[in-house]
Amino acid sequence: MKRVGIHIWLILAAVILMSSSLGAFFAGISLFSDFAHKRFEERTVFLARYLALNSELGILIGDHMMLAELAENLLSQEDIVRVEITSREGDQLTSVTSPAFHGNGGKLLRVVVPVEVKGGADRSNPLSLEEQGLPSEVIGQVSIDYTVAGINAMVGVIRDRFYLLSAGFVTISLLMFVLLSRFLAKPVRNLVFAAREVARGNLDLRVTPGNLSETRELAEAFNAMLDSLQQSKLALEKATQEMVRQKTLAELGKFSMMIAHEVKNPLGIIKSSLDLLKQDLQLTSDNLLVDYIEDEIHRMNRLIEDFLSFARPASPSFRESDINQLIRECVIRFELQPLGNGVDFRLHLPEGGCLLKIDPDLMTRVFSNILKNGLEMSRGQGGIDIVAEDRNNEWVCRVNDRGPGIHPADLERIFEPFFTKSAKGTGLGLAFAAQVVNGHNGRIEAENLPGGGASFIITLPKEN
């Protein structure tokens, strides 16, 4: 069974409120009708008493014309239908009926007031002689028949107008409550929709704040919860990826060690056998085939060393060293090698030294791998720029080459083990560099330069 929504409850509340208001209005109309009838009756009684006072003399002297004239004067009052004056014995002295009365005015009501005579009475006072506190004698009575058709008609007009106003009031109120309920319920429905979408896994959805402060605060709190959930999800995904990466690296390390050990011994036998052949056949390294074999043996040996270095990372042996001087020495060694011969190394290092707690041997291999990568990417074109600077509590070094740069899709994978675009590379040089820099609580990043080429940024803390 579908539950009743908030707008239905608001409309029900509006109906109950308007029903109560209408009930109160109807009760008011009834009270007004009773009050009007009572006041009209009191007015008629007053007129009858006033006529009784004026009729005293006419009854005493038997002046019927005077009594008829008094009765006709009273007929000028609206809703007075008939006036009768009778003697003490019940004889009719005069009876006057309004010519406008045709017997269809509805039920007639009668007021009877005795005509009393009392010595010393105030004739101008319409109160009865008993009310004046004087002894009296009844000499006749005055009877007035009146109709309440006018009062009823007036009450009917008021009631009809009230009905019209009530209908308009109810219609407008219902429309206002419907619009108000939709205005109030829309933010809640949006929240319900958003909650269902979030339950389906859509954490990118956000709720538009409503115009009311309460719904705005609720929407902001809901959006803040979604932000927190999304951040937690991203953090969990990142942690999961890191765990998978660490597990993969561990497996790769084991695999690398196994391959390196399996290949190292046969490679040593091949190298020894080649040396024996060179002695027996009196061959030198100038022989083309011998040169090819020795070159491939050296390349295989370097590959094994890379595998072992990555698979068995050495624990850093920290000591205070001048990192800027370490870079200068790395550059000098490369300038003496065939790969760096003729390459313009441009150093932009601070004048003074920068002492950091590092492992000099490992950091030397890090910069050697990065410089080697830059030289291979540049292919002898342009030069290598090395820029170092101090930033607050960090030392930052950028190594910029003039090569074609790194493909945007490869920027996030450049430090992964075995990822390489070189036919002769193992893909372990940059992975080893990242491993060492992370072991120094630092960061290593790669980006493309606007004018072409790639830049490797190494950031190390000054206090390790």
Short mmCIF file of C-alpha atoms in Angstrom, two decimals:
data_model
loop_
_atom_site.label_atom_id
_atom_site.label_comp_id
_atom_site.label_asym_id
_atom_site.label_seq_id
_atom_site.Cartn_x
_atom_site.Cartn_y
_atom_site.Cartn_z
CA MET A 1 0.00 0.00 0.00
CA LYS A 2 1.38 3.35 -1.07
CA ARG A 3 1.97 5.76 1.77
CA VAL A 4 0.32 9.16 1.78
CA GLY A 5 2.69 11.94 0.67
CA ILE A 6 3.36 15.20 2.46
CA HIS A 7 1.25 17.23 0.03
CA ILE A 8 -1.76 14.98 0.74
CA TRP A 9 -1.30 15.54 4.47
CA LEU A 10 -1.08 19.30 3.90
CA ILE A 11 -4.26 19.28 1.81
CA LEU A 12 -6.05 17.20 4.47
CA ALA A 13 -4.90 19.66 7.11
CA ALA A 14 -6.19 22.51 4.95
CA VAL A 15 -9.58 20.79 4.52
CA ILE A 16 -9.88 20.24 8.28
CA LEU A 17 -8.88 23.84 8.99
CA MET A 18 -11.32 25.25 6.44
CA SER A 19 -14.10 22.94 7.68
CA SER A 20 -13.55 24.23 11.20
CA SER A 21 -13.59 27.80 9.91
CA LEU A 22 -16.77 27.20 7.93
CA GLY A 23 -18.40 25.62 10.98
CA ALA A 24 -17.50 28.67 13.01
CA PHE A 25 -18.93 30.93 10.28
CA PHE A 26 -22.18 28.97 10.16
CA ALA A 27 -22.46 29.18 13.94
CA GLY A 28 -21.89 32.94 13.63
CA ILE A 29 -24.69 33.23 11.08
CA SER A 30 -27.03 31.35 13.41
CA LEU A 31 -26.11 33.58 16.35
CA PHE A 32 -26.59 36.66 14.20
CA SER A 33 -30.05 35.44 13.13
CA ASP A 34 -31.08 34.81 16.75
CA PHE A 35 -29.75 38.19 17.81
CA ALA A 36 -31.61 39.98 14.97
CA HIS A 37 -34.90 38.28 15.86
CA LYS A 38 -34.49 39.07 19.54
CA ARG A 39 -33.69 42.72 18.87
CA PHE A 40 -36.65 43.01 16.49
CA GLU A 41 -38.94 41.48 19.09
CA GLU A 42 -37.67 43.93 21.74
CA ARG A 43 -38.31 46.81 19.32
CA THR A 44 -41.87 45.63 18.71
CA VAL A 45 -42.51 45.30 22.47
CA PHE A 46 -41.23 48.86 22.93
CA LEU A 47 -43.61 50.12 20.22
CA ALA A 48 -46.51 48.22 21.81
CA ARG A 49 -45.80 49.77 25.23
CA TYR A 50 -45.51 53.18 23.70
CA LEU A 51 -48.89 52.68 21.95
CA ALA A 52 -50.42 51.44 25.20
CA LEU A 53 -49.40 54.66 26.98
CA ASN A 54 -50.85 56.83 24.20
CA SER A 55 -54.04 54.75 23.99
CA GLU A 56 -54.97 55.19 27.68
CA LEU A 57 -56.94 58.40 27.13
CA GLY A 58 -58.69 57.13 23.99
CA ILE A 59 -59.87 54.01 25.88
CA LEU A 60 -61.07 56.02 28.88
CA ILE A 61 -63.17 58.41 26.74
CA GLY A 62 -64.05 55.81 24.10
CA ASP A 63 -62.55 57.80 21.23
CA HIS A 64 -62.31 55.15 18.54
CA MET A 65 -61.08 57.58 15.90
CA MET A 66 -58.16 58.60 18.08
CA LEU A 67 -57.28 54.97 18.71
CA ALA A 68 -57.51 54.13 14.97
CA GLU A 69 -55.24 57.05 14.16
CA LEU A 70 -52.68 55.87 16.72
CA ALA A 71 -52.85 52.34 15.30
CA GLU A 72 -52.43 53.55 11.71
CA ASN A 73 -49.39 55.61 12.73
CA LEU A 74 -47.83 52.45 14.13
CA LEU A 75 -48.43 50.62 10.81
CA SER A 76 -45.88 52.94 9.21
CA GLN A 77 -43.21 50.86 10.96
CA GLU A 78 -41.77 48.21 8.69
CA ASP A 79 -42.90 44.60 9.29
CA ILE A 80 -45.90 45.68 11.48
CA VAL A 81 -48.89 43.85 9.96
CA ARG A 82 -51.86 44.39 12.31
CA VAL A 83 -52.67 46.53 15.36
CA GLU A 84 -55.62 45.85 17.66
CA ILE A 85 -56.79 47.72 20.73
CA THR A 86 -59.39 46.10 22.93
CA SER A 87 -61.16 47.12 26.11
CA ARG A 88 -60.88 45.48 29.50
CA GLU A 89 -63.95 43.45 28.73
CA GLY A 90 -62.38 42.21 25.45
CA ASP A 91 -64.39 44.41 23.11
CA GLN A 92 -62.50 45.44 20.03
CA LEU A 93 -62.06 49.18 19.99
CA THR A 94 -59.99 49.36 16.78
CA SER A 95 -58.24 46.97 14.43
CA VAL A 96 -56.02 48.14 11.61
CA THR A 97 -54.25 45.91 9.08
CA SER A 98 -51.43 46.99 6.79
CA PRO A 99 -52.60 47.21 3.18
CA ALA A 100 -49.27 45.73 2.07
CA PHE A 101 -50.01 42.48 3.90
CA HIS A 102 -51.45 39.76 1.65
CA GLY A 103 -51.12 36.79 3.93
CA ASN A 104 -47.98 35.42 2.24
CA GLY A 105 -45.41 36.99 4.51
CA GLY A 106 -44.93 33.84 6.49
CA LYS A 107 -45.77 33.16 10.11
CA LEU A 108 -47.04 36.15 12.15
CA LEU A 109 -45.83 36.82 15.66
CA ARG A 110 -47.86 38.73 18.28
CA VAL A 111 -46.96 41.07 21.09
CA VAL A 112 -49.64 41.85 23.72
CA VAL A 113 -49.21 44.70 26.18
CA PRO A 114 -51.87 45.74 28.75
CA VAL A 115 -53.10 49.31 28.90
CA GLU A 116 -52.81 50.38 32.53
CA VAL A 117 -53.85 53.53 34.29
CA LYS A 118 -52.26 54.78 37.48
CA GLY A 119 -52.32 58.05 39.23
CA GLY A 120 -49.10 60.10 39.07
CA ALA A 121 -47.70 57.98 36.29
CA ASP A 122 -45.10 59.44 33.86
CA ARG A 123 -46.93 59.24 30.50
CA SER A 124 -43.81 59.95 28.49
CA ASN A 125 -42.11 56.87 29.96
CA PRO A 126 -42.78 53.77 27.80
CA LEU A 127 -42.20 51.48 30.82
CA SER A 128 -45.24 49.77 32.25
CA LEU A 129 -46.81 51.14 35.41
CA GLU A 130 -45.58 48.09 37.32
CA GLU A 131 -42.03 48.84 36.19
CA GLN A 132 -42.55 52.41 37.46
CA GLY A 133 -43.40 50.98 40.89
CA LEU A 134 -46.95 52.46 41.01
CA PRO A 135 -50.30 50.70 41.66
CA SER A 136 -52.10 50.12 38.37
CA GLU A 137 -55.47 49.27 36.85
CA VAL A 138 -55.81 47.45 33.50
CA ILE A 139 -58.32 49.17 31.23
CA GLY A 140 -57.47 47.36 27.95
CA GLN A 141 -54.73 45.85 25.90
CA VAL A 142 -52.74 46.48 22.72
CA SER A 143 -51.97 43.59 20.36
CA ILE A 144 -49.42 43.94 17.55
CA ASP A 145 -48.95 41.28 14.90
CA TYR A 146 -45.66 41.49 13.06
CA THR A 147 -43.73 39.40 10.55
CA VAL A 148 -40.08 38.46 10.52
CA ALA A 149 -40.00 38.02 6.75
CA GLY A 150 -37.78 41.09 6.38
CA ILE A 151 -35.36 39.84 9.01
CA ASN A 152 -35.35 36.40 7.40
CA ALA A 153 -34.79 37.93 3.98
CA MET A 154 -31.87 39.99 5.30
CA VAL A 155 -30.40 36.93 7.01
CA GLY A 156 -30.92 34.96 3.79
CA VAL A 157 -29.07 37.58 1.72
CA ILE A 158 -26.22 37.57 4.21
CA ARG A 159 -26.16 33.77 4.20
CA ASP A 160 -26.12 33.63 0.37
CA ARG A 161 -23.29 36.13 0.20
CA PHE A 162 -21.48 34.18 2.85
CA TYR A 163 -21.92 31.00 0.81
CA LEU A 164 -20.40 32.70 -2.24
CA LEU A 165 -17.55 34.13 -0.21
CA SER A 166 -17.01 30.77 1.47
CA ALA A 167 -16.91 28.96 -1.86
CA GLY A 168 -14.37 31.45 -3.18
CA PHE A 169 -12.39 31.25 0.06
CA VAL A 170 -12.36 27.44 -0.03
CA THR A 171 -11.34 27.38 -3.71
CA ILE A 172 -8.55 29.91 -3.28
CA SER A 173 -7.38 28.26 -0.06
CA LEU A 174 -7.27 24.82 -1.67
CA LEU A 175 -5.31 26.19 -4.62
CA MET A 176 -2.91 27.95 -2.26
CA PHE A 177 -2.46 24.82 -0.16
CA VAL A 178 -1.92 22.68 -3.26
CA LEU A 179 0.71 25.09 -4.56
CA LEU A 180 2.25 25.39 -1.09
CA SER A 181 2.30 21.63 -0.63
CA ARG A 182 3.99 21.17 -4.00
CA PHE A 183 6.46 23.93 -3.11
CA LEU A 184 7.27 22.21 0.18
CA ALA A 185 7.18 18.66 -1.14
CA LYS A 186 9.35 19.24 -4.23
CA PRO A 187 12.67 19.51 -2.30
CA VAL A 188 11.74 16.42 -0.30
CA ARG A 189 10.92 14.50 -3.50
CA ASN A 190 14.26 15.63 -4.95
CA LEU A 191 16.01 14.26 -1.87
CA VAL A 192 14.14 10.96 -2.19
CA PHE A 193 15.09 10.72 -5.87
CA ALA A 194 18.71 11.56 -5.07
CA ALA A 195 18.80 8.97 -2.27
CA ARG A 196 17.53 6.28 -4.67
CA GLU A 197 20.11 7.26 -7.29
CA VAL A 198 22.87 7.14 -4.67
CA ALA A 199 21.65 3.70 -3.63
CA ARG A 200 22.15 2.66 -7.27
CA GLY A 201 25.76 3.89 -7.06
CA ASN A 202 25.46 7.35 -8.65
CA LEU A 203 27.61 9.47 -6.29
CA ASP A 204 28.01 12.32 -8.80
CA LEU A 205 24.44 13.49 -8.29
CA ARG A 206 23.85 16.63 -6.22
CA VAL A 207 20.61 18.11 -4.86
CA THR A 208 19.63 21.66 -5.76
CA PRO A 209 19.00 23.63 -2.52
CA GLY A 210 15.41 24.80 -2.08
CA ASN A 211 14.19 28.31 -1.32
CA LEU A 212 13.32 27.53 2.30
CA SER A 213 16.12 27.68 4.85
CA GLU A 214 15.20 24.26 6.26
CA THR A 215 15.19 22.50 2.88
CA ARG A 216 18.34 24.39 1.87
CA GLU A 217 20.17 23.20 4.99
CA LEU A 218 18.90 19.66 4.42
CA ALA A 219 20.05 19.70 0.78
CA GLU A 220 23.46 21.12 1.75
CA ALA A 221 23.86 18.46 4.44
CA PHE A 222 22.86 15.77 1.92
CA ASN A 223 25.35 17.11 -0.64
CA ALA A 224 28.07 17.24 2.02
CA MET A 225 27.31 13.61 2.85
CA LEU A 226 27.61 12.72 -0.86
CA ASP A 227 30.93 14.58 -1.07
CA SER A 228 32.18 12.64 1.93
CA LEU A 229 30.96 9.36 0.44
CA GLN A 230 32.62 10.13 -2.87
CA GLN A 231 35.90 11.05 -1.18
CA SER A 232 35.73 7.86 0.88
CA LYS A 233 35.04 5.85 -2.26
CA LEU A 234 37.97 7.45 -4.09
CA ALA A 235 40.23 6.89 -1.07
CA LEU A 236 39.12 3.25 -0.91
CA GLU A 237 39.69 2.78 -4.63
CA LYS A 238 43.12 4.39 -4.33
CA ALA A 239 44.01 2.20 -1.35
CA THR A 240 42.79 -0.87 -3.23
CA GLN A 241 44.82 0.07 -6.30
CA GLU A 242 47.88 0.64 -4.13
CA MET A 243 47.42 -2.76 -2.49
CA VAL A 244 47.09 -4.40 -5.90
CA ARG A 245 50.14 -2.47 -7.10
CA GLN A 246 52.21 -3.52 -4.09
CA LYS A 247 51.14 -7.12 -4.54
CA THR A 248 51.98 -6.94 -8.24
CA LEU A 249 55.37 -5.42 -7.47
CA ALA A 250 56.06 -8.16 -4.95
CA GLU A 251 55.19 -10.82 -7.50
CA LEU A 252 57.28 -9.07 -10.13
CA GLY A 253 60.18 -8.90 -7.67
CA LYS A 254 60.01 -12.62 -7.03
CA PHE A 255 59.75 -13.31 -10.74
CA SER A 256 62.65 -10.96 -11.49
CA MET A 257 64.91 -12.64 -8.92
CA MET A 258 64.05 -16.08 -10.25
CA ILE A 259 64.77 -15.05 -13.85
CA ALA A 260 67.95 -13.24 -12.87
CA HIS A 261 69.33 -16.23 -10.95
CA GLU A 262 68.32 -18.66 -13.69
CA VAL A 263 70.02 -16.56 -16.37
CA LYS A 264 73.08 -15.40 -14.42
CA ASN A 265 74.78 -18.78 -14.16
CA PRO A 266 74.35 -19.75 -17.84
CA LEU A 267 75.50 -16.25 -18.79
CA GLY A 268 78.66 -16.71 -16.69
CA ILE A 269 79.34 -20.01 -18.46
CA ILE A 270 78.85 -18.32 -21.84
CA LYS A 271 81.29 -15.53 -20.86
CA SER A 272 83.91 -18.03 -19.66
CA SER A 273 83.49 -20.15 -22.77
CA LEU A 274 83.94 -17.08 -24.97
CA ASP A 275 87.15 -16.15 -23.15
CA LEU A 276 88.51 -19.70 -23.70
CA LEU A 277 87.60 -19.60 -27.40
CA LYS A 278 89.34 -16.26 -27.79
CA GLN A 279 92.51 -17.75 -26.27
CA ASP A 280 92.38 -20.99 -28.26
CA LEU A 281 91.55 -19.32 -31.56
CA GLN A 282 93.58 -16.22 -30.82
CA LEU A 283 90.58 -13.96 -31.38
CA THR A 284 90.34 -10.37 -30.20
CA SER A 285 87.46 -8.02 -29.57
CA ASP A 286 88.16 -6.44 -32.94
CA ASN A 287 86.52 -9.47 -34.51
CA LEU A 288 83.00 -8.45 -35.51
CA LEU A 289 81.28 -11.61 -34.24
CA VAL A 290 83.25 -11.53 -30.98
CA ASP A 291 82.28 -7.87 -30.56
CA TYR A 292 78.59 -8.73 -31.09
CA ILE A 293 78.75 -11.57 -28.57
CA GLU A 294 80.55 -9.50 -25.91
CA ASP A 295 78.13 -6.60 -26.41
CA GLU A 296 75.13 -8.85 -25.96
CA ILE A 297 76.73 -10.48 -22.89
CA HIS A 298 77.26 -7.03 -21.36
CA ARG A 299 73.69 -6.04 -22.18
CA MET A 300 72.32 -9.23 -20.62
CA ASN A 301 74.49 -8.65 -17.55
CA ARG A 302 73.12 -5.09 -17.15
CA LEU A 303 69.60 -6.44 -17.55
CA ILE A 304 70.19 -8.98 -14.78
CA GLU A 305 71.61 -6.26 -12.53
CA ASP A 306 68.52 -4.14 -13.15
CA PHE A 307 66.28 -7.07 -12.28
CA LEU A 308 68.18 -7.74 -9.08
CA SER A 309 68.27 -4.07 -8.07
CA PHE A 310 64.53 -3.78 -8.48
CA ALA A 311 63.73 -7.14 -6.91
CA ARG A 312 65.98 -6.58 -3.88
CA PRO A 313 65.80 -2.86 -3.14
CA ALA A 314 68.53 -1.84 -0.75
CA SER A 315 67.49 -0.12 2.45
CA PRO A 316 68.66 3.52 2.27
CA SER A 317 71.69 4.31 4.39
CA PHE A 318 70.99 7.92 5.24
CA ARG A 319 73.79 10.37 5.84
CA GLU A 320 74.09 14.09 5.39
CA SER A 321 75.26 14.85 1.85
CA ASP A 322 75.34 17.82 -0.50
CA ILE A 323 72.65 16.95 -3.07
CA ASN A 324 73.75 19.73 -5.45
CA GLN A 325 77.34 18.44 -5.52
CA LEU A 326 76.03 14.94 -6.11
CA ILE A 327 74.24 16.17 -9.26
CA ARG A 328 77.41 17.90 -10.51
CA GLU A 329 79.39 14.67 -10.13
CA CYS A 330 76.67 12.71 -11.99
CA VAL A 331 76.81 15.17 -14.88
CA ILE A 332 80.64 14.98 -15.04
CA ARG A 333 80.51 11.18 -15.29
CA PHE A 334 77.94 11.37 -18.10
CA GLU A 335 80.00 13.92 -20.01
CA LEU A 336 82.86 11.40 -20.00
CA GLN A 337 80.66 8.60 -21.38
CA PRO A 338 79.99 8.09 -25.09
CA LEU A 339 76.24 8.58 -24.53
CA GLY A 340 76.80 12.06 -23.10
CA ASN A 341 79.63 13.08 -25.36
CA GLY A 342 78.82 16.39 -27.05
CA VAL A 343 75.57 16.90 -25.09
CA ASP A 344 75.10 20.35 -23.54
CA PHE A 345 74.31 19.88 -19.85
CA ARG A 346 73.04 23.19 -18.45
CA LEU A 347 73.14 23.32 -14.66
CA HIS A 348 71.10 25.86 -12.70
CA LEU A 349 71.94 25.06 -9.11
CA PRO A 350 72.03 27.32 -6.03
CA GLU A 351 75.41 28.85 -5.26
CA GLY A 352 75.64 27.26 -1.83
CA GLY A 353 75.35 23.59 -1.12
CA CYS A 354 72.18 21.89 0.10
CA LEU A 355 72.71 19.29 2.79
CA LEU A 356 70.08 16.54 2.92
CA LYS A 357 69.91 13.23 4.72
CA ILE A 358 70.04 10.84 1.76
CA ASP A 359 71.68 7.66 0.56
CA PRO A 360 74.27 9.07 -1.91
CA ASP A 361 74.77 5.81 -3.78
CA LEU A 362 71.05 5.23 -4.37
CA MET A 363 70.38 8.87 -5.28
CA THR A 364 73.33 8.78 -7.70
CA ARG A 365 71.70 5.83 -9.47
CA VAL A 366 68.35 7.73 -9.48
CA PHE A 367 69.82 10.76 -11.27
CA SER A 368 71.87 8.52 -13.55
CA ASN A 369 68.71 6.69 -14.65
CA ILE A 370 66.85 9.96 -15.25
CA LEU A 371 69.77 11.53 -17.18
CA LYS A 372 70.16 8.37 -19.24
CA ASN A 373 66.44 8.40 -20.03
CA GLY A 374 66.64 12.09 -21.05
CA LEU A 375 69.63 11.47 -23.31
CA GLU A 376 67.92 8.52 -25.00
CA MET A 377 64.75 10.52 -25.56
CA SER A 378 66.67 13.54 -26.89
CA ARG A 379 68.73 11.41 -29.28
CA GLY A 380 71.57 13.92 -29.18
CA GLN A 381 69.33 16.87 -30.06
CA GLY A 382 69.36 19.97 -27.87
CA GLY A 383 70.62 19.60 -24.34
CA ILE A 384 69.64 18.69 -20.81
CA ASP A 385 68.59 21.39 -18.34
CA ILE A 386 68.94 20.65 -14.63
CA VAL A 387 67.30 23.22 -12.36
CA ALA A 388 67.33 22.89 -8.57
CA GLU A 389 65.90 25.24 -5.95
CA ASP A 390 64.94 25.37 -2.29
CA ARG A 391 61.24 25.76 -1.48
CA ASN A 392 60.46 26.20 2.20
CA ASN A 393 61.19 22.76 3.68
CA GLU A 394 61.70 21.00 0.33
CA TRP A 395 64.41 20.65 -2.29
CA VAL A 396 63.06 20.47 -5.85
CA CYS A 397 65.00 19.49 -8.95
CA ARG A 398 63.75 19.47 -12.55
CA VAL A 399 65.51 17.54 -15.33
CA ASN A 400 64.29 18.80 -18.73
CA ASP A 401 65.13 17.20 -22.05
CA ARG A 402 64.45 18.30 -25.63
CA GLY A 403 62.95 15.06 -26.88
CA PRO A 404 59.47 14.44 -28.31
CA GLY A 405 57.93 14.30 -24.83
CA ILE A 406 55.79 11.62 -23.25
CA HIS A 407 52.51 10.50 -24.73
CA PRO A 408 49.69 11.78 -22.46
CA ALA A 409 48.34 8.26 -22.01
CA ASP A 410 51.77 7.11 -20.76
CA LEU A 411 52.28 9.82 -18.12
CA GLU A 412 50.55 7.81 -15.41
CA ARG A 413 52.43 4.61 -16.33
CA ILE A 414 55.91 6.00 -16.85
CA PHE A 415 57.08 4.81 -13.41
CA GLU A 416 55.51 1.35 -13.62
CA PRO A 417 57.92 -1.63 -13.72
CA PHE A 418 58.68 -3.01 -17.20
CA PHE A 419 56.91 -0.12 -18.93
CA THR A 420 59.15 1.15 -21.71
CA LYS A 421 58.95 2.44 -25.26
CA SER A 422 62.59 1.62 -25.98
CA ALA A 423 63.50 -1.57 -27.84
CA LYS A 424 66.61 -2.03 -25.65
CA GLY A 425 65.14 -0.82 -22.35
CA THR A 426 63.93 -2.97 -19.50
CA GLY A 427 61.44 -0.49 -18.08
CA LEU A 428 63.06 -0.74 -14.65
CA GLY A 429 65.21 2.39 -14.55
CA LEU A 430 62.43 4.88 -13.79
CA ALA A 431 60.60 2.33 -11.63
CA PHE A 432 63.80 1.97 -9.56
CA ALA A 433 64.11 5.77 -9.35
CA ALA A 434 60.53 6.07 -8.07
CA GLN A 435 61.22 3.28 -5.57
CA VAL A 436 64.26 5.07 -4.15
CA VAL A 437 62.66 8.54 -4.05
CA ASN A 438 59.63 7.15 -2.23
CA GLY A 439 62.02 5.49 0.21
CA HIS A 440 63.39 9.00 0.93
CA ASN A 441 59.83 10.26 1.67
CA GLY A 442 60.00 12.28 -1.54
CA ARG A 443 58.04 12.55 -4.77
CA ILE A 444 58.93 12.02 -8.41
CA GLU A 445 56.69 13.24 -11.24
CA ALA A 446 56.82 13.58 -15.01
CA GLU A 447 55.19 16.13 -17.30
CA ASN A 448 55.50 17.50 -20.81
CA LEU A 449 57.01 20.93 -21.43
CA PRO A 450 54.97 23.49 -23.42
CA GLY A 451 57.77 23.94 -25.97
CA GLY A 452 58.43 20.23 -26.36
CA GLY A 453 60.34 17.71 -24.33
CA ALA A 454 59.72 16.06 -20.99
CA SER A 455 60.44 17.18 -17.46
CA PHE A 456 61.11 14.95 -14.46
CA ILE A 457 60.56 16.62 -11.08
CA ILE A 458 62.16 15.21 -7.93
CA THR A 459 61.08 16.63 -4.58
CA LEU A 460 62.91 15.69 -1.37
CA PRO A 461 62.19 16.86 2.17
CA LYS A 462 64.98 18.80 3.91
CA GLU A 463 64.32 16.94 7.12
CA ASN A 464 64.02 13.25 6.49
#
